[in-house]
Amino acid sequence: SAPEDELSSCSDLLRSTVFRVVLWLLSLLALLGNTGVFVYRVFLEVRGTSTGFRVLVANLCMSDFLMGAYLMMIGSADAQYRGEYLWKQPEWTDSVLCQTAGFLALLSSEVSAFTICLITLDRLIVLRFPLKRHIHLTARSAMMTCGAVWLMGVVLAIVPLLPLTGEWKFYSQNGICLPLPITRHDFPG
């Protein structure tokens, strides 16, 4: 017998069938939906005046696609360790795959949040100053801004992997590899 946390049990990474079903459903929806929107926005949409907005939405799709990939990784790990998670938990949480999953989840979350802020700012500028086209985001300025957002996201997501913060094990705190305090345990860092 071992203590359970909010998500895992002794035998399973995801202790509830509801968790598993929702995780796989959201994973597939995120992967397929964001792929569809990305293909439409980049290749099929009629070219209009809102090229900056198209770039922002394409970047939002890419970051949300990464979240789908993260969920797929967690679902696959749950399937692999089902029935014996207690014995494999340290192997999983200390693995490169768990670290990669945590990196993708944090990168996706941060880039999505920043991109939604950029979309909101873009829509505010377009609505507030419809005739001042020189201050609207162009495709080039949107790409540069999105590049900065992705760079910030990578920096924030890579900090927990640095040797300086390695002993804190940000991505190894729980079975779903998120560096968030989602359990009742206290962790260093």
PDB file of C-alpha atoms in Angstrom, residues 33-113:
ATOM      1  CA  GLY A  33      -8.529  20.298 -34.609  1.00  0.00           C
ATOM      2  CA  ASN A  34      -5.351  22.339 -34.548  1.00  0.00           C
ATOM      3  CA  THR A  35      -3.985  20.555 -37.601  1.00  0.00           C
ATOM      4  CA  GLY A  36      -7.187  21.354 -39.471  1.00  0.00           C
ATOM      5  CA  VAL A  37      -7.230  25.006 -38.456  1.00  0.00           C
ATOM      6  CA  PHE A  38      -3.520  25.384 -39.251  1.00  0.00           C
ATOM      7  CA  VAL A  39      -3.923  23.870 -42.731  1.00  0.00           C
ATOM      8  CA  TYR A  40      -6.960  26.049 -43.395  1.00  0.00           C
ATOM      9  CA  ARG A  41      -5.343  29.273 -42.141  1.00  0.00           C
ATOM     10  CA  VAL A  42      -2.030  28.773 -43.889  1.00  0.00           C
ATOM     11  CA  PHE A  43      -2.976  27.035 -47.136  1.00  0.00           C
ATOM     12  CA  LEU A  44      -6.703  27.313 -47.877  1.00  0.00           C
ATOM     13  CA  GLU A  45      -7.958  30.634 -46.519  1.00  0.00           C
ATOM     14  CA  VAL A  46      -8.527  33.349 -49.078  1.00  0.00           C
ATOM     15  CA  ARG A  47      -5.821  35.938 -48.657  1.00  0.00           C
ATOM     16  CA  GLY A  48      -7.345  39.040 -47.129  1.00  0.00           C
ATOM     17  CA  THR A  49      -6.202  42.135 -45.371  1.00  0.00           C
ATOM     18  CA  SER A  50      -5.831  40.457 -41.983  1.00  0.00           C
ATOM     19  CA  THR A  51      -2.507  38.720 -42.568  1.00  0.00           C
ATOM     20  CA  GLY A  52      -1.177  39.517 -39.104  1.00  0.00           C
ATOM     21  CA  PHE A  53      -4.192  37.860 -37.502  1.00  0.00           C
ATOM     22  CA  ARG A  54      -3.652  34.766 -39.675  1.00  0.00           C
ATOM     23  CA  VAL A  55      -0.063  34.485 -38.428  1.00  0.00           C
ATOM     24  CA  LEU A  56      -1.184  34.810 -34.811  1.00  0.00           C
ATOM     25  CA  VAL A  57      -3.848  32.122 -35.193  1.00  0.00           C
ATOM     26  CA  ALA A  58      -1.390  29.781 -36.933  1.00  0.00           C
ATOM     27  CA  ASN A  59       1.024  30.186 -34.025  1.00  0.00           C
ATOM     28  CA  LEU A  60      -1.770  29.564 -31.529  1.00  0.00           C
ATOM     29  CA  CYS A  61      -2.576  26.357 -33.426  1.00  0.00           C
ATOM     30  CA  MET A  62       1.044  25.230 -33.233  1.00  0.00           C
ATOM     31  CA  SER A  63       1.251  25.814 -29.485  1.00  0.00           C
ATOM     32  CA  ASP A  64      -2.070  24.074 -28.849  1.00  0.00           C
ATOM     33  CA  PHE A  65      -0.943  21.171 -31.052  1.00  0.00           C
ATOM     34  CA  LEU A  66       2.001  20.736 -28.669  1.00  0.00           C
ATOM     35  CA  MET A  67      -0.478  20.375 -25.809  1.00  0.00           C
ATOM     36  CA  GLY A  68      -2.178  17.579 -27.738  1.00  0.00           C
ATOM     37  CA  ALA A  69       1.213  15.898 -28.161  1.00  0.00           C
ATOM     38  CA  TYR A  70       1.835  16.245 -24.410  1.00  0.00           C
ATOM     39  CA  LEU A  71      -1.530  14.666 -23.604  1.00  0.00           C
ATOM     40  CA  MET A  72      -0.772  11.819 -26.017  1.00  0.00           C
ATOM     41  CA  MET A  73       2.543  11.203 -24.228  1.00  0.00           C
ATOM     42  CA  ILE A  74       0.843  11.072 -20.816  1.00  0.00           C
ATOM     43  CA  GLY A  75      -1.876   8.758 -22.153  1.00  0.00           C
ATOM     44  CA  SER A  76       0.744   6.451 -23.657  1.00  0.00           C
ATOM     45  CA  ALA A  77       2.687   6.350 -20.396  1.00  0.00           C
ATOM     46  CA  ASP A  78      -0.521   5.543 -18.524  1.00  0.00           C
ATOM     47  CA  ALA A  79      -1.194   2.651 -20.897  1.00  0.00           C
ATOM     48  CA  GLN A  80       2.395   1.401 -20.607  1.00  0.00           C
ATOM     49  CA  TYR A  81       2.490   1.470 -16.783  1.00  0.00           C
ATOM     50  CA  ARG A  82      -1.112   0.406 -16.128  1.00  0.00           C
ATOM     51  CA  GLY A  83      -1.363  -2.092 -13.311  1.00  0.00           C
ATOM     52  CA  GLU A  84       2.215  -1.592 -12.094  1.00  0.00           C
ATOM     53  CA  TYR A  85       2.656   2.161 -11.762  1.00  0.00           C
ATOM     54  CA  LEU A  86       3.805   1.968  -8.127  1.00  0.00           C
ATOM     55  CA  TRP A  87       6.876  -0.008  -9.162  1.00  0.00           C
ATOM     56  CA  LYS A  88       7.620   2.074 -12.261  1.00  0.00           C
ATOM     57  CA  GLN A  89       6.846   5.565 -10.914  1.00  0.00           C
ATOM     58  CA  PRO A  90      10.480   6.651 -10.286  1.00  0.00           C
ATOM     59  CA  GLU A  91      11.503   5.243 -13.663  1.00  0.00           C
ATOM     60  CA  TRP A  92       8.749   7.261 -15.376  1.00  0.00           C
ATOM     61  CA  THR A  93       9.069  10.569 -13.529  1.00  0.00           C
ATOM     62  CA  ASP A  94      12.862  10.654 -13.915  1.00  0.00           C
ATOM     63  CA  SER A  95      12.795   9.645 -17.600  1.00  0.00           C
ATOM     64  CA  VAL A  96      13.728  11.873 -20.513  1.00  0.00           C
ATOM     65  CA  LEU A  97      10.235  11.292 -21.919  1.00  0.00           C
ATOM     66  CA  CYS A  98       8.597  12.741 -18.783  1.00  0.00           C
ATOM     67  CA  GLN A  99      10.976  15.709 -18.875  1.00  0.00           C
ATOM     68  CA  THR A 100      10.147  16.240 -22.551  1.00  0.00           C
ATOM     69  CA  ALA A 101       6.415  15.976 -21.842  1.00  0.00           C
ATOM     70  CA  GLY A 102       6.699  18.568 -19.072  1.00  0.00           C
ATOM     71  CA  PHE A 103       8.726  20.848 -21.327  1.00  0.00           C
ATOM     72  CA  LEU A 104       6.089  20.593 -24.083  1.00  0.00           C
ATOM     73  CA  ALA A 105       3.230  21.233 -21.656  1.00  0.00           C
ATOM     74  CA  LEU A 106       4.846  24.321 -20.160  1.00  0.00           C
ATOM     75  CA  LEU A 107       5.955  25.623 -23.571  1.00  0.00           C
ATOM     76  CA  SER A 108       2.475  25.118 -24.975  1.00  0.00           C
ATOM     77  CA  SER A 109       0.779  26.793 -22.016  1.00  0.00           C
ATOM     78  CA  GLU A 110       3.039  29.830 -22.009  1.00  0.00           C
ATOM     79  CA  VAL A 111       3.046  30.373 -25.777  1.00  0.00           C
ATOM     80  CA  SER A 112      -0.747  29.930 -25.937  1.00  0.00           C
ATOM     81  CA  ALA A 113      -1.290  32.477 -23.183  1.00  0.00           C
TER      82      ALA A 113
END
